[in-house]
């Protein structure tokens, strides 16, 4: 996440990072200083579900360049609100984002800037919000429960 301030170069976006405080906060702020955007980087800590919904509803995009995520529920939440999502191609994130998401192939700042800039342009020009919502609809608790039930039944039959 410390590379995200690089994406603020040459635009007027703001970066809001929510969640538990980590040792990476200082590194993120150092990167923000490097890109002269400290006034547009907001590390707000843990937030309520109500605040989280507000941020999802009012953000321009959701970025989740994780290299250690097991599934990615926040991605589904952001897509539910029709937001562009930018993810790393690593771990299970492509399974969640599918063809709807935009992906970082590397964590080189120039590459990430290009993916973000071109992705936002594509998202707006092609009005892809509905695609995001449809991708999110593939993941419901009912679907997950039915898949587990099917798996258990298959195991019992063997």
Tab-separated table of C-alpha atoms in Angstrom:
chain	number	residue	atom	x	y	z
A	1	UNK	CA	0.000	0.000	0.000
A	2	UNK	CA	2.983	2.306	0.436
A	3	UNK	CA	3.166	2.745	-3.347
A	4	UNK	CA	-0.351	4.168	-3.658
A	5	UNK	CA	0.668	7.836	-3.254
A	6	UNK	CA	2.461	7.517	-6.614
A	7	UNK	CA	-0.967	7.237	-8.227
A	8	UNK	CA	-1.786	10.792	-7.144
A	9	UNK	CA	0.792	12.284	-9.479
A	10	UNK	CA	-0.692	14.418	-12.285
A	11	UNK	CA	-4.304	14.307	-11.055
A	12	UNK	CA	-6.473	15.737	-8.293
A	13	UNK	CA	-7.593	12.489	-6.650
A	14	UNK	CA	-7.331	11.981	-2.915
A	15	UNK	CA	-6.246	8.746	-1.261
A	16	UNK	CA	-8.131	7.509	1.783
A	17	UNK	CA	-6.732	4.468	3.577
A	18	UNK	CA	-8.992	2.921	6.198
A	19	UNK	CA	-8.384	-0.037	8.476
A	20	UNK	CA	-6.239	-0.935	11.395
A	21	UNK	CA	-3.080	1.064	11.823
A	22	UNK	CA	0.037	-0.714	10.621
A	23	UNK	CA	3.767	-0.023	10.735
A	24	UNK	CA	3.498	0.948	7.046
A	25	UNK	CA	1.812	4.271	7.833
A	26	UNK	CA	5.126	6.138	8.044
A	27	UNK	CA	6.298	4.621	4.751
A	28	UNK	CA	3.056	5.700	3.055
A	29	UNK	CA	3.505	9.247	4.347
A	30	UNK	CA	7.133	9.283	3.157
A	31	UNK	CA	5.988	8.237	-0.325
A	32	UNK	CA	3.305	10.939	-0.255
A	33	UNK	CA	5.981	13.509	0.541
A	34	UNK	CA	8.111	12.195	-2.327
A	35	UNK	CA	5.199	12.781	-4.741
A	36	UNK	CA	4.254	16.115	-3.125
A	37	UNK	CA	0.752	14.942	-2.227
A	38	UNK	CA	0.731	14.711	1.571
A	39	UNK	CA	-2.311	16.995	1.685
A	40	UNK	CA	-4.257	14.433	-0.379
A	41	UNK	CA	-3.347	11.294	1.597
A	42	UNK	CA	-5.647	10.506	4.503
A	43	UNK	CA	-4.960	7.529	6.771
A	44	UNK	CA	-8.119	7.399	8.858
A	45	UNK	CA	-7.795	4.152	10.812
A	46	UNK	CA	-10.691	1.842	11.573
A	47	UNK	CA	-14.150	3.074	10.616
A	48	UNK	CA	-17.730	2.034	11.305
A	49	UNK	CA	-19.783	0.042	8.796
A	50	UNK	CA	-21.856	3.175	8.199
A	51	UNK	CA	-18.755	5.225	7.384
A	52	UNK	CA	-17.397	2.413	5.217
A	53	UNK	CA	-20.606	2.409	3.160
A	54	UNK	CA	-20.342	6.200	2.797
A	55	UNK	CA	-16.771	5.949	1.513
A	56	UNK	CA	-17.678	3.181	-0.947
A	57	UNK	CA	-20.623	5.201	-2.222
A	58	UNK	CA	-18.633	8.406	-2.624
A	59	UNK	CA	-15.239	7.198	-3.827
A	60	UNK	CA	-14.082	7.279	-7.439
A	61	UNK	CA	-12.268	3.948	-7.245
A	62	UNK	CA	-11.115	1.242	-4.863
A	63	UNK	CA	-7.480	0.109	-4.858
A	64	UNK	CA	-6.350	-3.130	-3.259
A	65	UNK	CA	-2.804	-4.038	-4.354
A	66	UNK	CA	-2.424	-6.847	-1.828
A	67	UNK	CA	0.125	-9.636	-2.101
A	68	UNK	CA	-1.251	-11.589	0.844
A	69	UNK	CA	-5.048	-11.429	0.661
A	70	UNK	CA	-6.881	-14.719	0.996
A	71	UNK	CA	-10.153	-13.644	-0.614
A	72	UNK	CA	-10.978	-9.952	-0.754
A	73	UNK	CA	-14.421	-9.137	0.648
A	74	UNK	CA	-13.724	-5.366	0.415
A	75	UNK	CA	-13.409	-5.781	-3.356
A	76	UNK	CA	-16.915	-7.229	-3.578
A	77	UNK	CA	-18.212	-4.433	-1.362
A	78	UNK	CA	-16.695	-1.767	-3.638
A	79	UNK	CA	-18.014	-3.455	-6.792
A	80	UNK	CA	-21.461	-3.654	-5.178
A	81	UNK	CA	-21.404	0.151	-5.268
A	82	UNK	CA	-20.357	0.113	-8.946
A	83	UNK	CA	-16.833	1.379	-8.351
A	84	UNK	CA	-13.765	0.741	-10.460
A	85	UNK	CA	-11.476	-1.663	-8.635
A	86	UNK	CA	-7.712	-1.865	-9.094
A	87	UNK	CA	-6.075	-5.025	-7.795
A	88	UNK	CA	-2.786	-6.864	-7.852
A	89	UNK	CA	-2.719	-9.917	-10.087
A	90	UNK	CA	-1.376	-11.952	-7.208
A	91	UNK	CA	-3.139	-14.253	-4.715
A	92	UNK	CA	-6.855	-14.887	-5.247
A	93	UNK	CA	-7.815	-11.345	-6.220
A	94	UNK	CA	-8.341	-12.084	-9.947
A	95	UNK	CA	-10.911	-14.722	-8.958
A	96	UNK	CA	-12.873	-12.017	-7.178
A	97	UNK	CA	-12.420	-9.153	-9.647
A	98	UNK	CA	-12.804	-11.300	-12.760
A	99	UNK	CA	-12.795	-9.464	-16.080
A	100	UNK	CA	-14.392	-6.413	-14.480
A	101	UNK	CA	-11.362	-5.318	-12.439
A	102	UNK	CA	-8.171	-3.583	-13.500
A	103	UNK	CA	-4.916	-5.274	-12.503
A	104	UNK	CA	-1.411	-4.248	-11.517
A	105	UNK	CA	1.082	-6.706	-13.043
A	106	UNK	CA	3.961	-5.216	-11.063
A	107	UNK	CA	4.378	-2.729	-8.267
A	108	UNK	CA	6.555	-0.364	-10.264
A	109	UNK	CA	5.121	3.143	-9.735
A	110	UNK	CA	5.123	4.006	-13.461
A	111	UNK	CA	3.221	0.813	-14.284
A	112	UNK	CA	0.721	1.392	-11.483
A	113	UNK	CA	0.170	4.995	-12.618
A	114	UNK	CA	-0.458	3.823	-16.173
A	115	UNK	CA	-2.920	1.109	-15.108
A	116	UNK	CA	-4.767	3.544	-12.858
A	117	UNK	CA	-4.909	6.405	-15.379
A	118	UNK	CA	-5.937	4.195	-18.303
A	119	UNK	CA	-8.335	2.199	-16.141
A	120	UNK	CA	-10.149	5.273	-14.854
A	121	UNK	CA	-10.433	6.593	-18.403
A	122	UNK	CA	-11.826	3.246	-19.592
A	123	UNK	CA	-14.204	2.964	-16.629
A	124	UNK	CA	-15.686	6.397	-17.320
A	125	UNK	CA	-15.765	6.204	-21.130
A	126	UNK	CA	-17.355	2.742	-21.175
A	127	UNK	CA	-19.617	3.437	-18.180
A	128	UNK	CA	-18.586	0.160	-16.520
A	129	UNK	CA	-20.334	0.632	-13.154
A	130	UNK	CA	-22.990	-1.975	-14.023
A	131	UNK	CA	-20.265	-4.493	-14.920
A	132	UNK	CA	-18.833	-4.061	-11.447
A	133	UNK	CA	-22.216	-4.618	-9.818
A	134	UNK	CA	-22.795	-7.766	-11.911
A	135	UNK	CA	-19.395	-9.138	-10.897
A	136	UNK	CA	-20.197	-8.488	-7.233
A	137	UNK	CA	-23.513	-10.323	-7.601
A	138	UNK	CA	-21.585	-13.536	-8.328
A	139	UNK	CA	-20.616	-13.560	-4.650
A	140	UNK	CA	-23.453	-13.921	-2.163
A	141	UNK	CA	-23.707	-15.820	1.092
A	142	UNK	CA	-26.411	-18.032	-0.460
A	143	UNK	CA	-24.164	-18.959	-3.368
A	144	UNK	CA	-21.268	-19.684	-0.994
A	145	UNK	CA	-23.486	-21.844	1.244
A	146	UNK	CA	-24.787	-23.822	-1.745
A	147	UNK	CA	-21.260	-24.389	-3.035
A	148	UNK	CA	-20.132	-25.659	0.372
A	149	UNK	CA	-23.172	-27.928	0.595
A	150	UNK	CA	-22.417	-29.317	-2.855
A	151	UNK	CA	-18.788	-29.906	-1.892
A	152	UNK	CA	-19.759	-31.690	1.331
A	153	UNK	CA	-22.251	-33.890	-0.516
A	154	UNK	CA	-19.618	-34.791	-3.087
A	155	UNK	CA	-17.160	-35.699	-0.312
A	156	UNK	CA	-19.758	-37.888	1.400
A	157	UNK	CA	-20.480	-39.729	-1.852
A	158	UNK	CA	-16.819	-40.649	-2.344
